[in-house]
Coordinates of C-alpha atoms and ligand atoms in Angstrom, one line a residue:
X28 CA 17.3 11.0 3.4
X29 CA 16.0 9.1 6.4
X30 CA 16.4 5.5 7.2
X31 CA 15.2 3.3 10.0
X32 CA 17.6 1.1 11.9
X33 CA 15.8 -1.8 13.4
X34 CA 17.3 -4.4 15.8
X35 CA 15.4 -7.6 16.3
X36 CA 13.9 -9.8 17.3
X37 CA 11.7 -8.1 19.9
X38 CA 8.1 -8.9 20.7
X39 CA 5.4 -6.2 20.5
X40 CA 3.5 -5.4 23.7
X41 CA 1.2 -2.7 24.8
X42 CA -1.6 -0.4 23.5
X43 CA -1.7 1.8 20.4
X44 CA -4.2 4.3 19.2
X45 CA -5.0 3.9 15.4
X46 CA -4.9 7.1 13.4
X47 CA -7.4 8.5 10.9
X48 CA -7.4 6.8 7.5
X49 CA -5.2 8.3 4.8
X50 CA -7.4 6.8 2.1
X51 CA -10.5 8.4 3.7
X52 CA -9.1 11.8 4.2
X53 CA -7.7 12.4 0.7
X54 CA -11.1 12.3 -1.1
X55 CA -12.7 14.3 1.7
X56 CA -10.1 17.0 1.1
X57 CA -10.9 17.1 -2.6
X58 CA -14.6 17.2 -1.7
X59 CA -14.0 20.6 0.0
X60 CA -13.7 22.0 -3.5
X61 CA -17.4 21.3 -4.1
X62 CA -18.5 24.2 -1.8
X63 CA -17.4 27.7 -0.9
X64 CA -16.7 28.2 2.7
X65 CA -14.8 26.3 5.5
X66 CA -14.6 22.6 5.5
X67 CA -13.6 21.1 8.9
X68 CA -12.2 17.5 9.0
X69 CA -11.4 15.9 12.4
X70 CA -9.0 13.0 13.2
X71 CA -6.8 13.8 10.2
X72 CA -3.5 11.9 10.3
X73 CA -0.4 14.2 10.0
X74 CA 1.0 12.4 6.9
X75 CA 3.2 13.5 4.0
X76 CA 0.4 12.8 1.6
X77 CA -2.1 14.9 3.6
X78 CA 0.4 17.8 3.8
X79 CA 1.0 17.4 0.1
X80 CA -2.7 17.5 -0.8
X81 CA -3.0 20.7 1.2
X82 CA -0.4 22.2 -1.2
X83 CA -2.5 21.1 -4.2
X84 CA -5.6 22.7 -2.7
X85 CA -3.7 25.9 -1.9
X86 CA -2.6 26.0 -5.6
X87 CA -6.3 25.9 -6.4
X88 CA -6.9 29.0 -4.2
X89 CA -8.0 27.3 -1.0
X90 CA -6.5 28.0 2.4
X91 CA -5.6 25.0 4.5
X92 CA -4.7 25.0 8.2
X93 CA -3.9 21.9 10.2
X94 CA -3.9 22.1 14.0
X95 CA -3.1 18.9 15.7
X96 CA -5.4 16.5 13.8
X97 CA -8.0 19.0 12.8
X98 CA -7.8 20.2 9.2
X99 CA -9.7 23.4 8.1
X100 CA -10.0 24.1 4.3
X101 CA -11.3 27.5 3.4
X102 CA -12.5 27.5 -0.2
X103 CA -14.1 30.9 -0.1
X104 CA -11.6 32.2 -2.7
X105 CA -11.0 29.0 -4.6
X106 CA -10.4 30.2 -8.1
X107 CA -7.9 27.8 -9.6
X108 CA -8.5 24.9 -12.0
X109 CA -4.9 23.9 -12.5
X110 CA -3.3 21.0 -10.6
X111 CA 0.3 21.1 -11.9
X112 CA 2.4 18.2 -12.9
X113 CA 5.1 19.0 -10.4
X114 CA 2.5 18.4 -7.6
X115 CA 0.4 15.7 -9.2
X116 CA 3.3 13.5 -10.2
X117 CA 4.2 12.9 -6.6
X118 CA 0.8 11.6 -5.5
X119 CA -1.6 9.7 -7.7
X120 CA -4.6 10.6 -5.5
X121 CA -4.3 14.2 -6.7
X122 CA -6.6 13.2 -9.6
X123 CA -9.4 13.4 -7.0
X124 CA -9.6 17.1 -7.7
X125 CA -10.7 16.5 -11.3
X126 CA -14.3 15.7 -10.5
X127 CA -14.9 18.5 -8.0
X128 CA -13.2 21.1 -10.3
X129 CA -15.4 20.1 -13.3
X130 CA -18.5 20.1 -11.1
X131 CA -17.9 23.4 -9.3
X132 CA -16.0 25.4 -11.9
X133 CA -17.0 23.7 -15.1
X134 CA -13.4 23.4 -16.1
X135 CA -10.2 21.7 -14.9
X136 CA -6.5 21.3 -15.9
X137 CA -5.1 18.3 -14.0
X138 CA -1.8 16.6 -14.8
X139 CA -2.1 13.0 -15.7
X140 CA -0.6 11.1 -12.8
X141 CA 2.5 9.0 -13.5
X142 CA 2.8 5.3 -12.6
X143 CA 3.9 4.3 -9.2
X144 CA 6.7 2.1 -7.8
X145 CA 5.1 -1.2 -8.8
X146 CA 3.8 -0.3 -12.2
X147 CA 1.2 1.6 -14.3
X148 CA -2.0 2.8 -12.6
X149 CA -4.5 3.8 -15.3
X150 CA -7.1 6.5 -14.9
X151 CA -9.3 5.6 -17.9
X152 CA -12.3 5.0 -15.7
X153 CA -12.0 8.5 -14.2
X154 CA -11.8 10.0 -17.6
X155 CA -14.5 7.9 -19.3
X156 CA -17.0 8.6 -16.4
X157 CA -16.3 12.4 -16.6
X158 CA -17.0 12.3 -20.3
X159 CA -20.2 10.3 -19.6
X160 CA -21.2 13.2 -17.4
X161 CA -20.8 15.6 -20.3
X162 CA -17.3 16.9 -19.7
X163 CA -15.1 17.5 -22.8
X164 CA -11.6 16.2 -22.0
X165 CA -8.4 16.7 -24.0
X166 CA -4.9 15.7 -23.4
X167 CA -2.5 18.6 -23.7
X168 CA 1.2 18.1 -22.8
X169 CA 0.5 15.5 -20.2
X170 CA -2.5 17.5 -18.7
X171 CA -6.1 16.5 -18.7
X172 CA -7.9 19.7 -19.9
X173 CA -11.6 19.5 -19.1
X174 CA -14.5 21.8 -19.8
X175 CA -18.3 21.5 -19.7
X176 CA -20.8 23.6 -21.6
X177 CA -23.7 24.2 -19.2
X178 CA -22.3 22.0 -16.4
X179 CA -22.2 18.3 -15.9
X180 CA -25.3 16.3 -16.7
X181 CA -26.5 13.1 -14.9
X182 CA -25.7 9.8 -16.7
X183 CA -25.4 6.1 -16.1
X184 CA -21.9 4.6 -15.7
X185 CA -20.5 1.2 -14.8
X186 CA -17.1 0.7 -13.4
X187 CA -15.1 -2.2 -14.8
X188 CA -13.0 -3.1 -12.8
X189 CA -14.2 -1.9 -9.4
X190 CA -12.2 1.3 -8.7
X191 CA -12.0 3.1 -5.3
X192 CA -10.6 6.3 -6.8
X193 CA -12.8 6.5 -9.8
X194 CA -15.9 5.8 -7.7
X195 CA -15.0 8.6 -5.3
X196 CA -14.1 11.0 -8.1
X197 CA -17.2 10.5 -10.1
X198 CA -19.4 10.5 -7.0
X199 CA -18.1 13.9 -6.1
X200 CA -18.7 15.2 -9.7
X201 CA -22.2 13.7 -9.9
X202 CA -23.3 15.5 -6.7
X203 CA -23.5 18.9 -8.5
X204 CA -24.4 17.5 -11.9
X205 CA -27.9 18.4 -13.2
X206 CA -30.2 15.4 -13.1
X207 CA -29.8 11.8 -11.9
X208 CA -26.6 9.8 -12.1
X209 CA -26.7 6.0 -11.7
X210 CA -23.4 4.4 -10.9
X211 CA -22.9 0.6 -11.1
X212 CA -20.3 -1.7 -9.8
X213 CA -19.1 0.9 -7.4
X214 CA -16.3 0.3 -4.9
X215 CA -17.8 -0.3 -1.4
X216 CA -14.6 0.3 0.6
X217 CA -15.4 2.0 3.9
X218 CA -13.5 5.1 2.8
X219 CA -15.9 5.6 -0.2
X220 CA -18.9 5.0 2.1
X221 CA -17.5 7.6 4.5
X222 CA -17.2 10.1 1.7
X223 CA -20.7 9.6 0.5
X224 CA -22.1 10.0 4.1
X225 CA -20.2 13.2 4.5
X226 CA -21.5 14.5 1.2
X227 CA -25.1 13.7 2.2
X228 CA -24.6 15.5 5.5
X229 CA -23.6 18.6 3.4
X230 CA -26.8 18.4 1.3
X231 CA -26.0 15.9 -1.4
X232 CA -28.7 13.4 -2.5
X233 CA -27.2 9.9 -2.7
X234 CA -29.0 6.6 -2.4
X235 CA -27.4 3.1 -2.2
X236 CA -24.5 4.2 -0.1
X237 CA -22.4 1.2 0.8
X238 CA -23.7 -0.8 -2.1
X239 CA -22.4 -1.4 -5.6
X240 CA -25.1 0.7 -7.1
X241 CA -25.5 4.4 -6.2
X242 CA -28.0 6.9 -7.5
X243 CA -27.1 10.5 -7.1
X244 CA -29.7 13.3 -7.6
X245 CA -27.7 16.4 -8.5
X246 CA -28.2 19.5 -6.5
X247 CA -27.2 23.1 -7.2
X248 CA -24.9 23.4 -4.3
X249 CA -23.8 21.7 -1.1
X250 CA -22.5 23.1 2.2
X251 CA -18.9 22.8 3.3
X252 CA -18.1 19.4 4.8
X253 CA -17.9 18.6 8.5
X254 CA -16.6 15.2 9.1
X255 CA -14.5 13.0 11.4
X256 CA -12.2 10.6 9.5
X257 CA -12.6 6.9 10.3
X258 CA -9.8 4.9 11.8
X259 CA -7.2 3.6 9.3
X260 CA -8.0 -0.1 8.8
X261 CA -4.8 -0.6 6.9
X262 CA -2.7 0.9 9.7
X263 CA -4.5 -1.3 12.2
X264 CA -3.9 -4.3 10.0
X265 CA -0.3 -3.4 9.7
X266 CA 0.2 -3.4 13.5
X267 CA -1.7 -6.7 13.7
X268 CA 0.7 -8.2 11.2
X269 CA 3.6 -6.9 13.3
X270 CA 2.4 -8.9 16.3
X271 CA 1.9 -12.0 14.1
X272 CA 5.5 -11.8 13.0
X273 CA 7.2 -10.6 16.2
X274 CA 4.8 -12.3 18.7
X275 CA 3.4 -10.5 21.7
X276 CA 0.1 -8.8 22.6
X277 CA -1.1 -5.5 21.4
X278 CA -4.4 -3.7 21.9
X279 CA -5.4 -1.2 19.2
X280 CA -7.9 1.5 20.2
X281 CA -10.3 3.5 18.1
X282 CA -10.7 0.8 15.4
X283 CA -13.8 -0.4 13.6
X284 CA -13.4 -4.1 13.7
X285 CA -16.1 -4.5 11.0
X286 CA -13.7 -2.9 8.5
X287 CA -11.0 -5.5 9.3
X288 CA -13.0 -8.8 9.1
X289 CA -11.0 -10.2 6.1
X290 CA -7.7 -9.3 7.7
X291 CA -8.7 -10.6 11.1
X292 CA -9.8 -13.9 9.5
X293 CA -6.4 -14.4 7.8
X294 CA -4.5 -13.5 11.0
X295 CA -6.6 -16.1 13.0
X296 CA -5.7 -18.7 10.3
X297 CA -2.1 -17.7 10.8
X298 CA -2.5 -18.5 14.5
X299 CA -3.2 -15.1 16.1
X300 CA -5.8 -14.8 18.9
X301 CA -8.0 -11.8 18.1
X302 CA -10.4 -10.3 20.6
X303 CA -12.8 -7.5 19.6
X304 CA -14.4 -5.3 22.3
X305 CA -16.3 -2.4 20.7
X306 CA -13.6 -0.2 19.2
X307 CA -10.8 -2.2 20.8
X308 CA -9.0 -5.0 19.0
X309 CA -6.4 -7.1 20.9
X310 CA -4.1 -9.4 19.0
X311 CA -1.9 -12.0 20.7
X312 CA 0.6 -14.3 19.1
X313 CA 2.9 -16.9 20.5
X314 CA 5.0 -19.3 18.4
X315 CA 5.5 -19.5 14.7
X316 CA 2.9 -18.3 12.1
X317 CA 1.0 -21.0 10.2
X318 CA 1.1 -20.9 6.4
X319 CA -1.9 -19.5 4.6
X320 CA -3.3 -18.9 1.1
X321 CA -4.4 -15.3 0.5
X322 CA -6.1 -13.7 -2.6
X323 CA -6.7 -10.0 -2.6
X324 CA -10.1 -8.7 -3.6
X325 CA -12.1 -5.5 -3.6
X326 CA -13.8 -4.8 -0.2
X327 CA -15.0 -6.7 1.8
X328 CA -12.4 -9.1 0.4
X329 CA -8.8 -9.2 1.6
X330 CA -7.2 -5.8 0.8
X331 CA -4.3 -5.4 -1.6
X332 CA -2.9 -2.8 0.8
X333 CA -2.3 -5.6 3.3
X334 CA -0.7 -8.0 0.8
X335 CA 3.0 -7.0 1.5
X336 CA 2.5 -7.0 5.3
X337 CA 1.0 -10.5 5.4
X338 CA 3.6 -11.8 3.0
X339 CA 6.2 -10.7 5.5
X340 CA 4.4 -12.8 8.1
X341 CA 4.3 -15.8 5.8
X342 CA 8.0 -15.5 5.2
X343 CA 8.4 -16.9 8.8
X344 CA 5.5 -19.4 8.6
X345 CA 5.8 -23.1 9.3
X346 CA 5.0 -24.2 5.8
X347 CA 4.4 -22.8 2.3
X348 CA 2.0 -19.9 1.7
X349 CA 0.5 -18.7 -1.5
X350 CA -0.4 -15.0 -2.2
X351 CA -2.2 -13.7 -5.3
X352 CA -2.9 -10.0 -5.9
X353 CA -5.9 -9.7 -8.2
X354 CA -6.0 -5.9 -7.9
X355 CA -2.4 -5.1 -8.8
X356 CA -0.8 -8.0 -10.6
X357 CA 2.7 -6.6 -10.1
X358 CA 2.6 -5.2 -6.6
X359 CA 5.6 -7.3 -5.5
X360 CA 8.6 -4.9 -5.1
X361 CA 8.8 -6.1 -1.5
X362 CA 9.6 -9.7 -2.6
X363 CA 13.3 -9.1 -3.5
X364 CA 13.9 -7.0 -0.4
X365 CA 12.3 -9.7 1.9
X366 CA 14.4 -12.3 0.2
X367 CA 17.5 -10.2 1.2
X368 CA 16.4 -10.8 4.8
X369 CA 16.4 -14.6 4.2
X370 CA 12.9 -15.1 3.0
X371 CA 12.3 -17.6 0.2
X372 CA 9.6 -16.1 -2.0
X373 CA 9.2 -17.0 -5.6
X374 CA 7.0 -15.0 -8.1
X375 CA 5.0 -16.4 -11.0
X376 CA 3.0 -13.5 -12.5
X377 CA 0.6 -12.2 -9.9
X378 CA 1.1 -15.2 -7.6
X379 CA 3.8 -15.5 -4.9
X380 CA 4.9 -18.7 -3.3
X381 CA 6.3 -18.1 0.1
X382 CA 8.4 -21.0 1.5
X383 CA 8.5 -20.2 5.3
X384 CA 11.9 -19.8 6.9
X385 CA 12.7 -20.5 10.5
X386 CA 14.3 -17.1 11.0
X387 CA 15.0 -13.9 9.0
X388 CA 18.4 -12.3 9.2
X389 CA 18.8 -8.5 9.4
X390 CA 20.3 -6.7 6.4
X391 CA 20.1 -3.3 4.6
X392 CA 16.9 -3.1 2.4
X393 CA 15.3 -0.5 0.2
X394 CA 11.8 0.8 0.7
X395 CA 10.0 1.2 -2.6
X396 CA 6.4 2.0 -1.9
X397 CA 4.2 2.6 1.1
X398 CA 3.0 -0.8 2.1
X399 CA 6.3 -2.6 1.0
X400 CA 8.1 -0.2 3.4
X401 CA 5.8 -1.2 6.2
X402 CA 6.4 -4.9 5.5
X403 CA 10.1 -4.4 5.6
X404 CA 10.0 -2.6 9.0
X405 CA 7.9 -5.3 10.5
X406 CA 10.3 -7.9 9.1
X407 CA 13.2 -6.0 10.8
X408 CA 11.4 -6.1 14.1
X409 CA 11.1 -9.9 13.8
X410 CA 14.5 -10.6 12.1
X411 CA 17.7 -11.6 14.0
X412 CA 20.1 -8.7 14.1
X413 CA 20.1 -5.2 12.4
X414 CA 17.9 -4.2 9.5
X415 CA 18.4 -0.8 7.8
X416 CA 15.3 0.3 5.9
X417 CA 16.4 3.0 3.5
X418 CA 14.2 5.7 1.8
X419 CA 11.6 5.8 4.6
X420 CA 9.9 8.8 3.0
X421 CA 7.7 6.2 1.4
X422 CA 6.5 5.1 4.8
X423 CA 6.0 8.6 6.1
X424 CA 3.4 9.1 3.3
X425 CA 1.0 6.7 5.0
X426 CA 2.0 6.1 8.6
X427 CA 2.3 8.9 11.2
X428 CA 5.5 8.5 13.4
X429 CA 5.5 4.8 12.9
X430 CA 9.0 4.3 14.5
X431 CA 7.9 6.2 17.6
X432 CA 4.8 4.1 17.9
X433 CA 6.5 0.8 17.3
X434 CA 9.2 1.7 19.8
X435 CA 6.4 2.4 22.4
X436 CA 5.4 -1.2 21.8
X437 CA 8.9 -2.5 22.5
X438 CA 10.5 -2.5 19.1
X439 CA 14.2 -1.4 18.9
X440 CA 13.9 1.1 16.1
X441 CA 15.3 4.5 15.4
X442 CA 15.3 7.0 12.5
X443 CA 18.6 8.4 11.3
X444 CA 19.7 10.7 8.5
X445 CA 22.1 9.3 5.8
Ligands
LIG6 C1 -7.0 3.2 -3.9 O1 -6.2 3.4 -5.1 C2 -6.0 3.3 -2.7 N1 -5.5 4.7 -2.7 C3 -4.9 2.3 -2.8 O2 -4.1 2.4 -1.7 C4 -5.5 0.9 -2.9 O3 -4.4 0.0 -3.1 C5 -6.5 0.8 -4.1 O4 -7.5 1.9 -3.9 C6 -7.2 -0.5 -4.1 O5 -7.9 -0.7 -2.9 C7 -6.2 5.7 -2.2 O6 -7.3 5.5 -1.7 C8 -5.6 7.0 -2.1 P1 -8.3 1.5 -7.7 P2 -6.9 3.6 -6.5 O7 -8.8 2.6 -8.7 O8 -8.2 4.3 -6.3 C9 -7.7 -0.4 -12.0 C10 -2.2 2.7 -0.4 O9 -1.2 2.0 -0.2 N2 -8.1 0.9 -12.5 O10 -9.3 1.0 -6.8 O11 -5.9 4.2 -7.4 C11 -6.4 -0.4 -11.3 O12 -5.3 -0.6 -12.2 C12 -2.8 2.9 -1.8 O13 -2.7 3.4 0.5 C13 -8.3 1.0 -13.9 O14 -8.1 0.0 -14.7 O15 -7.1 2.1 -6.9 C14 -6.5 -1.5 -10.3 O16 -6.2 -2.7 -11.0 C15 -2.0 2.1 -2.8 N3 -8.7 2.2 -14.4 C16 -8.0 -1.6 -9.9 O17 -8.6 -0.8 -10.9 C17 -8.9 3.3 -13.6 O18 -9.2 4.3 -14.1 C18 -8.3 -0.9 -8.6 O19 -7.6 0.4 -8.6 C19 -8.7 3.2 -12.2 C20 -8.3 1.9 -11.7

């Protein structure tokens, strides 16, 4: 296994290009199954999760080729309808193939995803919505076995709670359903909006894109997708949090600042200076972070995917911070690891109280999930001494070459086998 060895404290200085968004590219890859032919996706980050999803699509008869950051998915011979447990259990987002398979083939056999590092992650909304579209779903040995007689049919469905994945999955299914589908309380994350825009460019008929209510007029077929993946707002936010912790000045290029408003606002409350110039964001920090109160919300609220990273910043703040995750009440596996570094964080249900410490002290810590891993790496950059972050395969799922890019900004970090 790999681990990172980080020696701090070092400020972060320089310029960094932000990669394509993991959470935008995964649904786009699933959407390739809605057509026969070659889907071409640009600005694809070379991540473990992307490579993994390519394997799932190949199990379904597609052929995937990634050259640099361009991904081509040829679904001419797509014939499969089976996404096996061994593949799906490793990545929850694999359930994104359910909607496209039911829509295109009229049948699907997709393993129920397991939980994840921080707890159960239900898929009831995905299943309820597919049934509302007329799919017959059975559970057989841990697999969702779906079929449709005469194809999916337009329906009306309301998501409760707001769900990014279920919105994307059902949107893709509705595109080829017969008749009109009205979706209410949809997720409006930029990644969902990007998917809808890509589907429309391929011939889908979708109204209300970017709003909580979308209307989809089903069509008989769509063309293969051509799309450039948007910048990863969470990767950008992660680097911004790094500057807030370690101090310094970093300019990020290729970012859509509009997607980061809630994150930028919190970082400014923390004491960062943030300057936006078109697709450049420059973050500067001197001195100690200020304490803040943060509550995660669906977009455009503060993203749960930035909760761990900002908590790491608050661990060094001058004062007491409060963080509540309303999306995932138990997404706090990073707390005990941050406390190993000298943070003083106490949990009460879905609320964390972070008593700011003057300094953090390097120590061996364990990565548990993608964003917790990122928070621990940032903490290592800011901590006094050496921090070993073990099990970094978690971080490789969502950040491309993060150690190389942080080192280019002045961090003392290396990857080693152990
Ligand atoms: C997406 O996960 C992201 N993953 C997550 O990012 C992100 O944390 C999450 O959205 C919230 O923004 C991808 O896009 C691949 P949800 P998803 O359905 O779709 C409940 C990362 O670090 N829910 O929006 O699985 C659920 O329990 C990952 O990049 C149901 O109750 O999240 C949660 O409380 C981690 N039933 C809330 O909805 C369902 O059927 C939001 O979850 C589905 C979800």
